[in-house]
PDB file of C-alpha atoms in Angstrom:
ATOM      1  CA  VAL A   1      31.541 -20.714 -42.442  1.00  0.00           C
ATOM      2  CA  LYS A   2      33.360 -23.803 -41.225  1.00  0.00           C
ATOM      3  CA  GLN A   3      35.905 -21.643 -39.381  1.00  0.00           C
ATOM      4  CA  MET A   4      33.123 -19.678 -37.691  1.00  0.00           C
ATOM      5  CA  PHE A   5      31.435 -22.897 -36.527  1.00  0.00           C
ATOM      6  CA  GLU A   6      34.727 -24.049 -35.032  1.00  0.00           C
ATOM      7  CA  ILE A   7      35.040 -20.956 -32.805  1.00  0.00           C
ATOM      8  CA  ALA A   8      31.332 -20.402 -32.041  1.00  0.00           C
ATOM      9  CA  ASP A   9      29.436 -21.421 -28.918  1.00  0.00           C
ATOM     10  CA  VAL A  10      26.128 -23.309 -29.246  1.00  0.00           C
ATOM     11  CA  HIS A  11      24.027 -20.103 -29.399  1.00  0.00           C
ATOM     12  CA  GLU A  12      26.248 -18.621 -32.106  1.00  0.00           C
ATOM     13  CA  LYS A  13      26.144 -21.891 -34.067  1.00  0.00           C
ATOM     14  CA  ILE A  14      22.348 -21.773 -34.002  1.00  0.00           C
ATOM     15  CA  ILE A  15      22.213 -18.297 -35.543  1.00  0.00           C
ATOM     16  CA  LEU A  16      24.922 -19.193 -38.067  1.00  0.00           C
ATOM     17  CA  ALA A  17      22.994 -22.306 -39.127  1.00  0.00           C
ATOM     18  CA  LEU A  18      19.579 -20.627 -39.287  1.00  0.00           C
ATOM     19  CA  TYR A  19      21.048 -17.699 -41.242  1.00  0.00           C
ATOM     20  CA  GLY A  20      23.806 -19.300 -43.318  1.00  0.00           C
ATOM     21  CA  LEU A  21      22.537 -22.845 -43.867  1.00  0.00           C
ATOM     22  CA  ASN A  22      18.751 -22.483 -43.669  1.00  0.00           C
ATOM     23  CA  GLY A  23      18.817 -19.047 -45.302  1.00  0.00           C
ATOM     24  CA  LEU A  24      16.486 -17.349 -42.821  1.00  0.00           C
ATOM     25  CA  ARG A  25      16.377 -13.588 -42.885  1.00  0.00           C
ATOM     26  CA  PRO A  26      17.941 -12.244 -39.666  1.00  0.00           C
ATOM     27  CA  SER A  27      14.759 -10.353 -38.776  1.00  0.00           C
ATOM     28  CA  LEU A  28      12.861 -13.662 -38.599  1.00  0.00           C
ATOM     29  CA  ILE A  29      15.273 -15.581 -36.377  1.00  0.00           C
ATOM     30  CA  PRO A  30      14.390 -13.836 -33.069  1.00  0.00           C
ATOM     31  CA  GLN A  31      10.698 -14.583 -33.675  1.00  0.00           C
ATOM     32  CA  LEU A  32      11.196 -18.366 -33.695  1.00  0.00           C
ATOM     33  CA  THR A  33       9.813 -20.238 -30.696  1.00  0.00           C
ATOM     34  CA  ILE A  34       9.127 -23.855 -29.834  1.00  0.00           C
ATOM     35  CA  GLY A  35       5.532 -23.165 -30.905  1.00  0.00           C
ATOM     36  CA  GLN A  36       6.639 -22.777 -34.537  1.00  0.00           C
ATOM     37  CA  ILE A  37       8.013 -26.313 -34.652  1.00  0.00           C
ATOM     38  CA  ASP A  38       5.637 -28.848 -36.181  1.00  0.00           C
ATOM     39  CA  GLN A  39       3.875 -30.280 -33.120  1.00  0.00           C
ATOM     40  CA  ARG A  40       4.441 -33.824 -34.423  1.00  0.00           C
ATOM     41  CA  HIS A  41       8.214 -33.296 -34.318  1.00  0.00           C
ATOM     42  CA  TYR A  42       8.914 -32.668 -30.637  1.00  0.00           C
ATOM     43  CA  LYS A  43       7.774 -33.364 -27.132  1.00  0.00           C
ATOM     44  CA  LEU A  44       7.775 -31.051 -24.167  1.00  0.00           C
ATOM     45  CA  GLU A  45       7.339 -32.771 -20.821  1.00  0.00           C
ATOM     46  CA  ASN A  46       8.666 -32.644 -17.280  1.00  0.00           C
ATOM     47  CA  GLY A  47      10.581 -29.441 -18.013  1.00  0.00           C
ATOM     48  CA  HIS A  48      12.464 -31.061 -20.896  1.00  0.00           C
ATOM     49  CA  PHE A  49      12.342 -30.350 -24.634  1.00  0.00           C
ATOM     50  CA  GLU A  50      13.164 -33.082 -27.149  1.00  0.00           C
ATOM     51  CA  PHE A  51      12.921 -33.403 -30.920  1.00  0.00           C
ATOM     52  CA  THR A  52      11.275 -36.662 -31.972  1.00  0.00           C
ATOM     53  CA  VAL A  53      12.375 -36.697 -35.633  1.00  0.00           C
ATOM     54  CA  LYS A  54      15.777 -36.313 -37.293  1.00  0.00           C
ATOM     55  CA  ASN A  55      14.945 -33.283 -39.474  1.00  0.00           C
ATOM     56  CA  PRO A  56      12.099 -31.372 -37.811  1.00  0.00           C
ATOM     57  CA  PHE A  57       9.955 -28.864 -39.668  1.00  0.00           C
ATOM     58  CA  LEU A  58       9.473 -25.307 -38.494  1.00  0.00           C
ATOM     59  CA  TYR A  59       6.936 -22.733 -39.700  1.00  0.00           C
ATOM     60  CA  VAL A  60       7.618 -19.075 -40.443  1.00  0.00           C
ATOM     61  CA  LEU A  61       4.263 -17.325 -40.232  1.00  0.00           C
ATOM     62  CA  LYS A  62       2.938 -15.009 -42.906  1.00  0.00           C
ATOM     63  CA  GLY A  63       2.249 -12.095 -40.549  1.00  0.00           C
ATOM     64  CA  TRP A  64       5.759 -11.856 -39.146  1.00  0.00           C
ATOM     65  CA  GLU A  65       7.729  -8.682 -39.602  1.00  0.00           C
ATOM     66  CA  GLY A  66      10.431  -9.450 -42.140  1.00  0.00           C
ATOM     67  CA  ASN A  67       8.417 -12.095 -44.007  1.00  0.00           C
ATOM     68  CA  LYS A  68       8.542 -10.239 -47.298  1.00  0.00           C
ATOM     69  CA  ALA A  69       6.402 -12.727 -49.224  1.00  0.00           C
ATOM     70  CA  LYS A  70       3.553 -12.462 -46.693  1.00  0.00           C
ATOM     71  CA  GLN A  71       2.859 -16.196 -46.757  1.00  0.00           C
ATOM     72  CA  THR A  72       3.556 -19.008 -44.309  1.00  0.00           C
ATOM     73  CA  PHE A  73       6.659 -21.021 -45.109  1.00  0.00           C
ATOM     74  CA  PHE A  74       8.142 -24.195 -43.714  1.00  0.00           C
ATOM     75  CA  ILE A  75      11.809 -24.836 -43.227  1.00  0.00           C
ATOM     76  CA  ILE A  76      13.555 -28.099 -42.468  1.00  0.00           C
ATOM     77  CA  LEU A  77      16.114 -28.079 -39.682  1.00  0.00           C
ATOM     78  CA  HIS A  78      19.323 -30.003 -40.267  1.00  0.00           C
ATOM     79  CA  SER A  79      19.749 -32.747 -37.667  1.00  0.00           C
ATOM     80  CA  ARG A  80      22.850 -31.094 -36.154  1.00  0.00           C
ATOM     81  CA  LEU A  81      21.057 -27.763 -35.893  1.00  0.00           C
ATOM     82  CA  ALA A  82      18.123 -29.502 -34.214  1.00  0.00           C
ATOM     83  CA  ALA A  83      20.512 -31.067 -31.680  1.00  0.00           C
ATOM     84  CA  MET A  84      22.030 -27.652 -30.921  1.00  0.00           C
ATOM     85  CA  ILE A  85      18.601 -26.049 -30.491  1.00  0.00           C
ATOM     86  CA  GLN A  86      17.552 -28.871 -28.169  1.00  0.00           C
ATOM     87  CA  GLN A  87      20.732 -28.439 -26.132  1.00  0.00           C
ATOM     88  CA  ALA A  88      20.340 -24.644 -25.851  1.00  0.00           C
ATOM     89  CA  ILE A  89      16.691 -24.877 -24.812  1.00  0.00           C
ATOM     90  CA  ASN A  90      17.444 -27.478 -22.144  1.00  0.00           C
ATOM     91  CA  MET A  91      20.446 -25.505 -20.824  1.00  0.00           C
ATOM     92  CA  ALA A  92      18.307 -22.426 -20.158  1.00  0.00           C
ATOM     93  CA  PRO A  93      17.462 -21.766 -16.498  1.00  0.00           C
ATOM     94  CA  GLU A  94      13.716 -21.479 -17.144  1.00  0.00           C
ATOM     95  CA  GLU A  95      11.451 -24.402 -17.951  1.00  0.00           C
ATOM     96  CA  PRO A  96      10.691 -24.530 -21.688  1.00  0.00           C
ATOM     97  CA  THR A  97       7.192 -23.768 -23.005  1.00  0.00           C
ATOM     98  CA  LYS A  98       5.772 -23.252 -26.493  1.00  0.00           C
ATOM     99  CA  ASP A  99       6.742 -19.567 -26.111  1.00  0.00           C
ATOM    100  CA  THR A 100      10.416 -20.347 -25.441  1.00  0.00           C
ATOM    101  CA  PRO A 101      12.592 -18.753 -28.145  1.00  0.00           C
ATOM    102  CA  LEU A 102      14.950 -20.931 -30.156  1.00  0.00           C
ATOM    103  CA  THR A 103      17.633 -18.251 -29.903  1.00  0.00           C
ATOM    104  CA  SER A 104      17.389 -17.003 -26.341  1.00  0.00           C
ATOM    105  CA  LYS A 105      20.775 -15.263 -26.411  1.00  0.00           C
ATOM    106  CA  TYR A 106      20.104 -13.281 -29.615  1.00  0.00           C
ATOM    107  CA  ARG A 107      16.724 -11.572 -29.424  1.00  0.00           C
ATOM    108  CA  SER A 108      17.004  -8.906 -32.107  1.00  0.00           C
ATOM    109  CA  GLU A 109      18.151  -8.527 -35.671  1.00  0.00           C
ATOM    110  CA  GLN A 110      20.814  -6.079 -34.461  1.00  0.00           C
ATOM    111  CA  ASN A 111      22.185  -8.628 -31.936  1.00  0.00           C
ATOM    112  CA  ILE A 112      22.469 -11.163 -34.739  1.00  0.00           C
ATOM    113  CA  HIS A 113      24.105  -8.651 -37.105  1.00  0.00           C
ATOM    114  CA  ASP A 114      26.646  -7.646 -34.443  1.00  0.00           C
ATOM    115  CA  LYS A 115      27.487 -11.266 -33.564  1.00  0.00           C
ATOM    116  CA  VAL A 116      27.973 -12.286 -37.190  1.00  0.00           C
ATOM    117  CA  LYS A 117      30.183  -9.219 -37.807  1.00  0.00           C
ATOM    118  CA  ASP A 118      32.204 -10.203 -34.725  1.00  0.00           C
ATOM    119  CA  LEU A 119      32.608 -13.787 -35.982  1.00  0.00           C
ATOM    120  CA  PHE A 120      33.565 -12.525 -39.447  1.00  0.00           C
ATOM    121  CA  GLY A 121      36.246 -10.361 -37.826  1.00  0.00           C
ATOM    122  CA  LYS A 122      37.607 -13.261 -35.787  1.00  0.00           C
ATOM    123  CA  ILE A 123      38.228 -15.302 -38.934  1.00  0.00           C
ATOM    124  CA  GLY A 124      39.564 -12.334 -40.910  1.00  0.00           C
ATOM    125  CA  PHE A 125      36.603 -11.978 -43.281  1.00  0.00           C
ATOM    126  CA  ASN A 126      35.421  -8.492 -44.196  1.00  0.00           C
ATOM    127  CA  GLY A 127      31.905  -8.776 -45.544  1.00  0.00           C
ATOM    128  CA  ARG A 128      28.260  -8.036 -44.836  1.00  0.00           C
ATOM    129  CA  PRO A 129      26.482 -10.501 -42.532  1.00  0.00           C
ATOM    130  CA  TYR A 130      23.669 -10.821 -45.091  1.00  0.00           C
ATOM    131  CA  LEU A 131      26.145 -12.738 -47.279  1.00  0.00           C
ATOM    132  CA  LEU A 132      25.220 -15.747 -45.134  1.00  0.00           C
ATOM    133  CA  ARG A 133      21.866 -15.866 -46.964  1.00  0.00           C
ATOM    134  CA  SER A 134      23.755 -15.935 -50.268  1.00  0.00           C
ATOM    135  CA  PHE A 135      25.817 -18.804 -48.886  1.00  0.00           C
ATOM    136  CA  ALA A 136      22.633 -20.721 -47.995  1.00  0.00           C
ATOM    137  CA  ASP A 137      21.278 -20.079 -51.489  1.00  0.00           C
ATOM    138  CA  LYS A 138      24.430 -21.586 -53.005  1.00  0.00           C
ATOM    139  CA  VAL A 139      24.242 -24.611 -50.682  1.00  0.00           C
ATOM    140  CA  TYR A 140      20.628 -25.213 -51.729  1.00  0.00           C
ATOM    141  CA  ASP A 141      21.565 -24.749 -55.408  1.00  0.00           C
ATOM    142  CA  ARG A 142      24.198 -27.455 -55.104  1.00  0.00           C
ATOM    143  CA  THR A 143      21.993 -29.881 -53.212  1.00  0.00           C
ATOM    144  CA  LEU A 144      18.332 -29.268 -54.071  1.00  0.00           C
ATOM    145  CA  VAL A 145      17.941 -27.438 -57.359  1.00  0.00           C
ATOM    146  CA  GLU A 146      18.306 -30.572 -59.443  1.00  0.00           C
ATOM    147  CA  LYS A 147      15.731 -32.378 -57.303  1.00  0.00           C
ATOM    148  CA  ASP A 148      13.170 -29.712 -56.503  1.00  0.00           C
ATOM    149  CA  LYS A 149      13.584 -26.034 -57.380  1.00  0.00           C
ATOM    150  CA  ASP A 150      10.289 -25.110 -55.688  1.00  0.00           C
ATOM    151  CA  LEU A 151      11.430 -26.738 -52.439  1.00  0.00           C
ATOM    152  CA  LYS A 152      14.640 -24.703 -52.590  1.00  0.00           C
ATOM    153  CA  GLU A 153      12.647 -21.493 -53.067  1.00  0.00           C
ATOM    154  CA  GLN A 154      10.305 -22.470 -50.204  1.00  0.00           C
ATOM    155  CA  LEU A 155      13.228 -23.086 -47.859  1.00  0.00           C
ATOM    156  CA  MET A 156      14.754 -19.706 -48.804  1.00  0.00           C
ATOM    157  CA  LEU A 157      11.367 -18.071 -47.990  1.00  0.00           C
ATOM    158  CA  HIS A 158      10.722 -16.987 -51.558  1.00  0.00           C
ATOM    159  CA  LYS A 159       7.371 -17.238 -53.287  1.00  0.00           C
ATOM    160  CA  CYS A 160       7.399 -20.282 -55.514  1.00  0.00           C
ATOM    161  CA  ASN A 161       4.687 -21.543 -57.828  1.00  0.00           C
ATOM    162  CA  ILE A 162       1.153 -20.183 -57.575  1.00  0.00           C
ATOM    163  CA  SER A 163       0.028 -22.851 -55.094  1.00  0.00           C
ATOM    164  CA  GLY A 164       2.494 -21.409 -52.586  1.00  0.00           C
ATOM    165  CA  VAL A 165       0.537 -18.152 -52.517  1.00  0.00           C
ATOM    166  CA  TYR A 166      -2.690 -19.694 -51.258  1.00  0.00           C
ATOM    167  CA  GLN A 167      -3.493 -19.912 -47.567  1.00  0.00           C
ATOM    168  CA  PHE A 168      -1.105 -22.360 -45.913  1.00  0.00           C
ATOM    169  CA  LYS A 169      -2.982 -24.993 -43.943  1.00  0.00           C
ATOM    170  CA  GLY A 170      -0.072 -27.151 -42.857  1.00  0.00           C
ATOM    171  CA  LEU A 171       1.629 -30.221 -44.207  1.00  0.00           C
ATOM    172  CA  SER A 172       0.270 -33.746 -44.213  1.00  0.00           C
ATOM    173  CA  ASP A 173       2.392 -36.641 -42.980  1.00  0.00           C
ATOM    174  CA  ASP A 174       2.867 -37.668 -46.628  1.00  0.00           C
ATOM    175  CA  ASP A 175       4.050 -34.147 -47.582  1.00  0.00           C
ATOM    176  CA  ILE A 176       6.525 -34.167 -44.700  1.00  0.00           C
ATOM    177  CA  GLN A 177       7.865 -37.598 -45.689  1.00  0.00           C
ATOM    178  CA  GLU A 178       8.296 -36.512 -49.297  1.00  0.00           C
ATOM    179  CA  TYR A 179      10.020 -33.214 -48.462  1.00  0.00           C
ATOM    180  CA  THR A 180      12.220 -34.914 -45.858  1.00  0.00           C
ATOM    181  CA  LYS A 181      13.255 -37.526 -48.423  1.00  0.00           C
ATOM    182  CA  THR A 182      14.132 -34.806 -50.945  1.00  0.00           C
ATOM    183  CA  TYR A 183      15.955 -32.767 -48.291  1.00  0.00           C
TER     184      TYR A 183
END
């Protein structure tokens, strides 16, 4: 993964991080827009997008194709990933809006699959792109499982305890602080 990051451009790094560090399913990545970012965690003004917190939260909606659990999830973006997303959005020729995709260069699951296969080939790795989700799972196991197994399952977009099944109504400021601290 480190070798791929070294040779990747900013758009490729974004898909690698969302897929291989956040553990997002590749079918969900093209659906992400600025509008899925917690509105308290960014500002959009004068044609410029900017995150306002170090580790912003993003919501994956329950009705999205590829959301196998059929519930709304939140993910926490690593600060470096957030910086790359901000850079990519502000480099785009069009003015950003809430509908602006986070991955403008890769707009389908197939595009993402092909790019990851290409990056695997460039570093001499022969494996399935979906192994990046397994990598993310291992990263979370090493960093979060001891602290909060349910948070790890939430971030991997798996159903966790029964409260996770109920209608998601958002996170309070206290919830965000607590999850950010754990993350």
